[in-house]
Amino acid sequence: MYEYRKLSPEEKAEVVRQRLAKGYPPHSPPHPIKDASHYLITAACYEHKHRITTPQRRQQLLNQLFETFIQENITILAWVVLTNHYHLLTKTVDFRWLSKQLRLIHGRTAHQWNKEDGLTGKMWYSYSDRAIRSEKHYYTTLNYIHYNPVKHHLVSSPYDWQESSIDWYLQEKGRNWLRACWLEYPVKDYGQEWDN
């Protein structure tokens, strides 16, 4: 998105032409796989501005995600909410429900937080999804989600970030399971191209 702004009008037109030729929307993330059962969902604040800076906002967002998703029979398997984006590992039956619910949640939170902050305008930059294609992809994604607060220099240990599913996994699976999962499915450069 940010590289696009640096392009000439001709280069921008060519990028849009190529996206449309692939069947993608001109300016938002494509959602090409709609029949997989597990997804990594990533949503970022517009221009990666830090708008989810308080624990209360992060918890409010998590509460809305869980309440809404439970009603729609969408399971959140892992999560992390940072100060300017969040990641969810979900299991869903109907992708259209997921898309609709995220738009509703983003609309509600944007309206409320803009009002609280005395701001107007866009708060969220849509969302992206990645279909989970294998067991290795699933567990590497799980580790990536839990390590994300460390990657973004918010804490030195994933166990120190409250708005994450790592504590749930620690209670349900134990530290040895988490350690074995980390060793068997290392993150390495996962997310390097799309989560910087």
mmCIF file of C-alpha atoms in Angstrom:
data_model
loop_
_atom_site.group_PDB
_atom_site.id
_atom_site.type_symbol
_atom_site.label_atom_id
_atom_site.label_comp_id
_atom_site.label_asym_id
_atom_site.label_seq_id
_atom_site.Cartn_x
_atom_site.Cartn_y
_atom_site.Cartn_z
ATOM 1 C CA MET A 1 0.000 0.000 0.000
ATOM 2 C CA TYR A 2 2.725 2.495 0.936
ATOM 3 C CA GLU A 3 4.895 1.708 -2.089
ATOM 4 C CA TYR A 4 1.885 2.424 -4.309
ATOM 5 C CA ARG A 5 1.884 6.054 -3.187
ATOM 6 C CA LYS A 6 5.412 6.516 -4.543
ATOM 7 C CA LEU A 7 4.465 5.392 -8.066
ATOM 8 C CA SER A 8 3.814 7.701 -11.008
ATOM 9 C CA PRO A 9 0.215 7.944 -12.303
ATOM 10 C CA GLU A 10 1.165 5.644 -15.186
ATOM 11 C CA GLU A 11 2.715 3.072 -12.840
ATOM 12 C CA LYS A 12 -0.350 3.209 -10.575
ATOM 13 C CA ALA A 13 -2.624 2.613 -13.564
ATOM 14 C CA GLU A 14 -0.510 -0.404 -14.561
ATOM 15 C CA VAL A 15 -0.651 -1.887 -11.052
ATOM 16 C CA VAL A 16 -4.448 -1.527 -11.008
ATOM 17 C CA ARG A 17 -4.697 -3.030 -14.499
ATOM 18 C CA GLN A 18 -2.638 -6.060 -13.418
ATOM 19 C CA ARG A 19 -4.730 -6.533 -10.260
ATOM 20 C CA LEU A 20 -7.984 -6.362 -12.213
ATOM 21 C CA ALA A 21 -6.614 -8.827 -14.791
ATOM 22 C CA LYS A 22 -6.060 -11.321 -11.949
ATOM 23 C CA GLY A 23 -9.619 -10.777 -10.710
ATOM 24 C CA TYR A 24 -8.449 -8.828 -7.636
ATOM 25 C CA PRO A 25 -10.100 -5.659 -6.320
ATOM 26 C CA PRO A 26 -8.204 -2.550 -7.498
ATOM 27 C CA HIS A 27 -6.987 -1.348 -4.081
ATOM 28 C CA SER A 28 -7.880 -3.832 -1.324
ATOM 29 C CA PRO A 29 -6.517 -7.261 -0.432
ATOM 30 C CA PRO A 30 -7.856 -10.125 -2.544
ATOM 31 C CA HIS A 31 -9.627 -13.015 -0.844
ATOM 32 C CA PRO A 32 -9.106 -15.716 -3.476
ATOM 33 C CA ILE A 33 -9.655 -18.871 -1.407
ATOM 34 C CA LYS A 34 -13.101 -18.880 0.127
ATOM 35 C CA ASP A 35 -13.649 -22.571 0.836
ATOM 36 C CA ALA A 36 -10.753 -23.470 3.151
ATOM 37 C CA SER A 37 -11.602 -24.168 6.771
ATOM 38 C CA HIS A 38 -8.694 -22.473 8.597
ATOM 39 C CA TYR A 39 -7.412 -18.935 8.015
ATOM 40 C CA LEU A 40 -4.856 -16.524 9.358
ATOM 41 C CA ILE A 41 -6.704 -13.213 9.501
ATOM 42 C CA THR A 42 -4.654 -10.028 9.781
ATOM 43 C CA ALA A 43 -6.188 -6.590 10.192
ATOM 44 C CA ALA A 44 -4.191 -3.393 10.546
ATOM 45 C CA CYS A 45 -5.020 0.136 11.509
ATOM 46 C CA TYR A 46 -4.986 2.489 8.535
ATOM 47 C CA GLU A 47 -1.405 3.509 7.711
ATOM 48 C CA HIS A 48 -0.354 1.312 10.658
ATOM 49 C CA LYS A 49 -1.173 4.111 13.091
ATOM 50 C CA HIS A 50 -1.147 2.986 16.709
ATOM 51 C CA ARG A 51 -4.827 3.294 17.651
ATOM 52 C CA ILE A 52 -5.241 0.222 19.900
ATOM 53 C CA THR A 53 -2.763 1.499 22.457
ATOM 54 C CA THR A 54 -4.548 0.697 25.713
ATOM 55 C CA PRO A 55 -5.188 -2.726 27.220
ATOM 56 C CA GLN A 56 -8.855 -1.710 27.507
ATOM 57 C CA ARG A 57 -9.181 -1.164 23.746
ATOM 58 C CA ARG A 58 -7.376 -4.375 22.934
ATOM 59 C CA GLN A 59 -9.640 -6.295 25.307
ATOM 60 C CA GLN A 60 -12.729 -4.551 23.924
ATOM 61 C CA LEU A 61 -11.736 -5.631 20.411
ATOM 62 C CA LEU A 62 -11.129 -9.203 21.584
ATOM 63 C CA ASN A 63 -14.487 -9.269 23.369
ATOM 64 C CA GLN A 64 -16.294 -8.104 20.229
ATOM 65 C CA LEU A 65 -14.437 -10.616 18.069
ATOM 66 C CA PHE A 66 -15.228 -13.539 20.371
ATOM 67 C CA GLU A 67 -18.857 -12.566 21.016
ATOM 68 C CA THR A 68 -19.598 -12.040 17.338
ATOM 69 C CA PHE A 69 -17.690 -15.061 16.082
ATOM 70 C CA ILE A 70 -19.320 -17.412 18.598
ATOM 71 C CA GLN A 71 -22.756 -16.298 17.365
ATOM 72 C CA GLU A 72 -21.687 -17.116 13.796
ATOM 73 C CA ASN A 73 -20.100 -20.484 14.698
ATOM 74 C CA ILE A 74 -16.604 -19.217 13.848
ATOM 75 C CA THR A 75 -13.893 -20.547 16.165
ATOM 76 C CA ILE A 76 -10.889 -18.406 17.080
ATOM 77 C CA LEU A 77 -8.044 -20.863 17.671
ATOM 78 C CA ALA A 78 -5.278 -18.328 18.400
ATOM 79 C CA TRP A 79 -5.081 -14.556 18.637
ATOM 80 C CA VAL A 80 -2.952 -11.538 19.360
ATOM 81 C CA VAL A 81 -3.988 -7.883 19.421
ATOM 82 C CA LEU A 82 -1.131 -5.377 19.192
ATOM 83 C CA THR A 83 -1.193 -1.573 19.196
ATOM 84 C CA ASN A 84 -1.809 -1.208 15.451
ATOM 85 C CA HIS A 85 -2.912 -4.610 14.147
ATOM 86 C CA TYR A 86 -4.148 -8.027 15.118
ATOM 87 C CA HIS A 87 -3.863 -11.636 13.964
ATOM 88 C CA LEU A 88 -6.427 -14.404 14.358
ATOM 89 C CA LEU A 89 -6.177 -18.081 13.521
ATOM 90 C CA THR A 90 -9.756 -19.073 12.761
ATOM 91 C CA LYS A 91 -11.805 -22.074 11.827
ATOM 92 C CA THR A 92 -14.889 -21.137 9.879
ATOM 93 C CA VAL A 93 -17.486 -22.817 7.735
ATOM 94 C CA ASP A 94 -18.563 -19.892 5.561
ATOM 95 C CA PHE A 95 -15.997 -17.287 4.543
ATOM 96 C CA ARG A 96 -18.705 -14.730 3.717
ATOM 97 C CA TRP A 97 -19.761 -14.697 7.388
ATOM 98 C CA LEU A 98 -16.197 -14.004 8.443
ATOM 99 C CA SER A 99 -15.853 -11.115 6.012
ATOM 100 C CA LYS A 100 -19.184 -9.597 7.025
ATOM 101 C CA GLN A 101 -18.464 -9.849 10.756
ATOM 102 C CA LEU A 102 -15.039 -8.229 10.464
ATOM 103 C CA ARG A 103 -16.541 -5.304 8.544
ATOM 104 C CA LEU A 104 -19.162 -4.835 11.280
ATOM 105 C CA ILE A 105 -16.638 -5.031 14.124
ATOM 106 C CA HIS A 106 -14.240 -2.659 12.374
ATOM 107 C CA GLY A 107 -17.067 -0.208 11.736
ATOM 108 C CA ARG A 108 -18.200 -0.219 15.374
ATOM 109 C CA THR A 109 -14.715 0.152 16.839
ATOM 110 C CA ALA A 110 -13.712 2.849 14.332
ATOM 111 C CA HIS A 111 -16.822 4.873 15.131
ATOM 112 C CA GLN A 112 -16.344 4.612 18.901
ATOM 113 C CA TRP A 113 -12.575 5.150 18.995
ATOM 114 C CA ASN A 114 -12.652 8.037 16.527
ATOM 115 C CA LYS A 115 -15.268 9.690 18.746
ATOM 116 C CA GLU A 116 -13.208 9.056 21.897
ATOM 117 C CA ASP A 117 -10.041 10.400 20.239
ATOM 118 C CA GLY A 118 -11.737 13.393 18.593
ATOM 119 C CA LEU A 119 -10.770 12.102 15.160
ATOM 120 C CA THR A 120 -12.549 11.427 11.904
ATOM 121 C CA GLY A 121 -11.717 9.261 8.944
ATOM 122 C CA LYS A 122 -10.564 5.778 8.279
ATOM 123 C CA MET A 123 -9.251 3.705 11.163
ATOM 124 C CA TRP A 124 -8.888 0.216 9.687
ATOM 125 C CA TYR A 125 -7.229 -0.880 6.473
ATOM 126 C CA SER A 126 -9.544 -3.757 5.618
ATOM 127 C CA TYR A 127 -8.011 -7.141 6.416
ATOM 128 C CA SER A 128 -6.142 -9.933 4.706
ATOM 129 C CA ASP A 129 -6.555 -13.672 4.932
ATOM 130 C CA ARG A 130 -4.258 -16.590 4.302
ATOM 131 C CA ALA A 131 -5.709 -20.055 3.980
ATOM 132 C CA ILE A 132 -3.885 -22.575 6.151
ATOM 133 C CA ARG A 133 -2.659 -25.311 3.839
ATOM 134 C CA SER A 134 -0.990 -27.898 6.065
ATOM 135 C CA GLU A 135 -0.283 -28.978 9.621
ATOM 136 C CA LYS A 136 3.142 -27.329 9.417
ATOM 137 C CA HIS A 137 1.559 -24.078 8.191
ATOM 138 C CA TYR A 138 -0.990 -24.257 11.033
ATOM 139 C CA TYR A 139 1.546 -24.661 13.843
ATOM 140 C CA THR A 140 4.023 -22.192 12.368
ATOM 141 C CA THR A 141 1.158 -19.686 12.203
ATOM 142 C CA LEU A 142 0.272 -20.431 15.826
ATOM 143 C CA ASN A 143 3.884 -19.756 16.861
ATOM 144 C CA TYR A 144 4.004 -16.630 14.710
ATOM 145 C CA ILE A 145 0.895 -15.224 16.400
ATOM 146 C CA HIS A 146 2.315 -15.837 19.870
ATOM 147 C CA TYR A 147 5.741 -14.402 18.973
ATOM 148 C CA ASN A 148 4.283 -11.289 17.289
ATOM 149 C CA PRO A 149 4.528 -8.935 20.322
ATOM 150 C CA VAL A 150 8.239 -9.790 20.576
ATOM 151 C CA LYS A 151 8.760 -9.331 16.819
ATOM 152 C CA HIS A 152 7.300 -5.827 17.074
ATOM 153 C CA HIS A 153 9.438 -4.978 20.150
ATOM 154 C CA LEU A 154 6.498 -4.570 22.537
ATOM 155 C CA VAL A 155 7.761 -7.147 25.055
ATOM 156 C CA SER A 156 10.823 -9.356 25.455
ATOM 157 C CA SER A 157 8.841 -12.565 26.048
ATOM 158 C CA PRO A 158 5.582 -13.684 24.413
ATOM 159 C CA TYR A 159 4.325 -14.582 27.905
ATOM 160 C CA ASP A 160 4.413 -10.870 28.851
ATOM 161 C CA TRP A 161 1.747 -9.745 26.341
ATOM 162 C CA GLN A 162 -1.758 -10.002 27.789
ATOM 163 C CA GLU A 163 -3.892 -9.763 24.640
ATOM 164 C CA SER A 164 -2.716 -13.065 23.215
ATOM 165 C CA SER A 165 -3.798 -16.688 23.320
ATOM 166 C CA ILE A 166 -0.443 -17.866 24.665
ATOM 167 C CA ASP A 167 -1.723 -17.964 28.264
ATOM 168 C CA TRP A 168 -4.660 -20.110 27.178
ATOM 169 C CA TYR A 169 -2.265 -22.536 25.444
ATOM 170 C CA LEU A 170 0.005 -22.486 28.492
ATOM 171 C CA GLN A 171 -2.916 -23.498 30.742
ATOM 172 C CA GLU A 172 -4.447 -26.015 28.323
ATOM 173 C CA LYS A 173 -1.331 -27.583 26.770
ATOM 174 C CA GLY A 174 1.514 -26.647 29.111
ATOM 175 C CA ARG A 175 4.927 -25.059 28.695
ATOM 176 C CA ASN A 176 6.524 -28.279 27.403
ATOM 177 C CA TRP A 177 3.960 -28.516 24.586
ATOM 178 C CA LEU A 178 4.549 -24.860 23.634
ATOM 179 C CA ARG A 179 8.322 -25.368 23.679
ATOM 180 C CA ALA A 180 8.085 -28.541 21.552
ATOM 181 C CA CYS A 181 5.755 -26.775 19.117
ATOM 182 C CA TRP A 182 8.204 -23.861 18.850
ATOM 183 C CA LEU A 183 11.136 -26.192 18.145
ATOM 184 C CA GLU A 184 9.262 -28.339 15.629
ATOM 185 C CA TYR A 185 7.620 -25.414 13.774
ATOM 186 C CA PRO A 186 10.015 -22.434 13.975
ATOM 187 C CA VAL A 187 8.857 -19.051 12.730
ATOM 188 C CA LYS A 188 12.100 -18.113 10.895
ATOM 189 C CA ASP A 189 11.142 -15.453 8.295
ATOM 190 C CA TYR A 190 7.381 -16.146 8.395
ATOM 191 C CA GLY A 191 5.477 -12.901 7.773
ATOM 192 C CA GLN A 192 8.564 -11.014 6.624
ATOM 193 C CA GLU A 193 6.944 -9.735 3.423
ATOM 194 C CA TRP A 194 3.555 -8.787 4.872
ATOM 195 C CA ASP A 195 3.894 -7.996 8.599
ATOM 196 C CA ASN A 196 6.542 -5.328 9.004
#
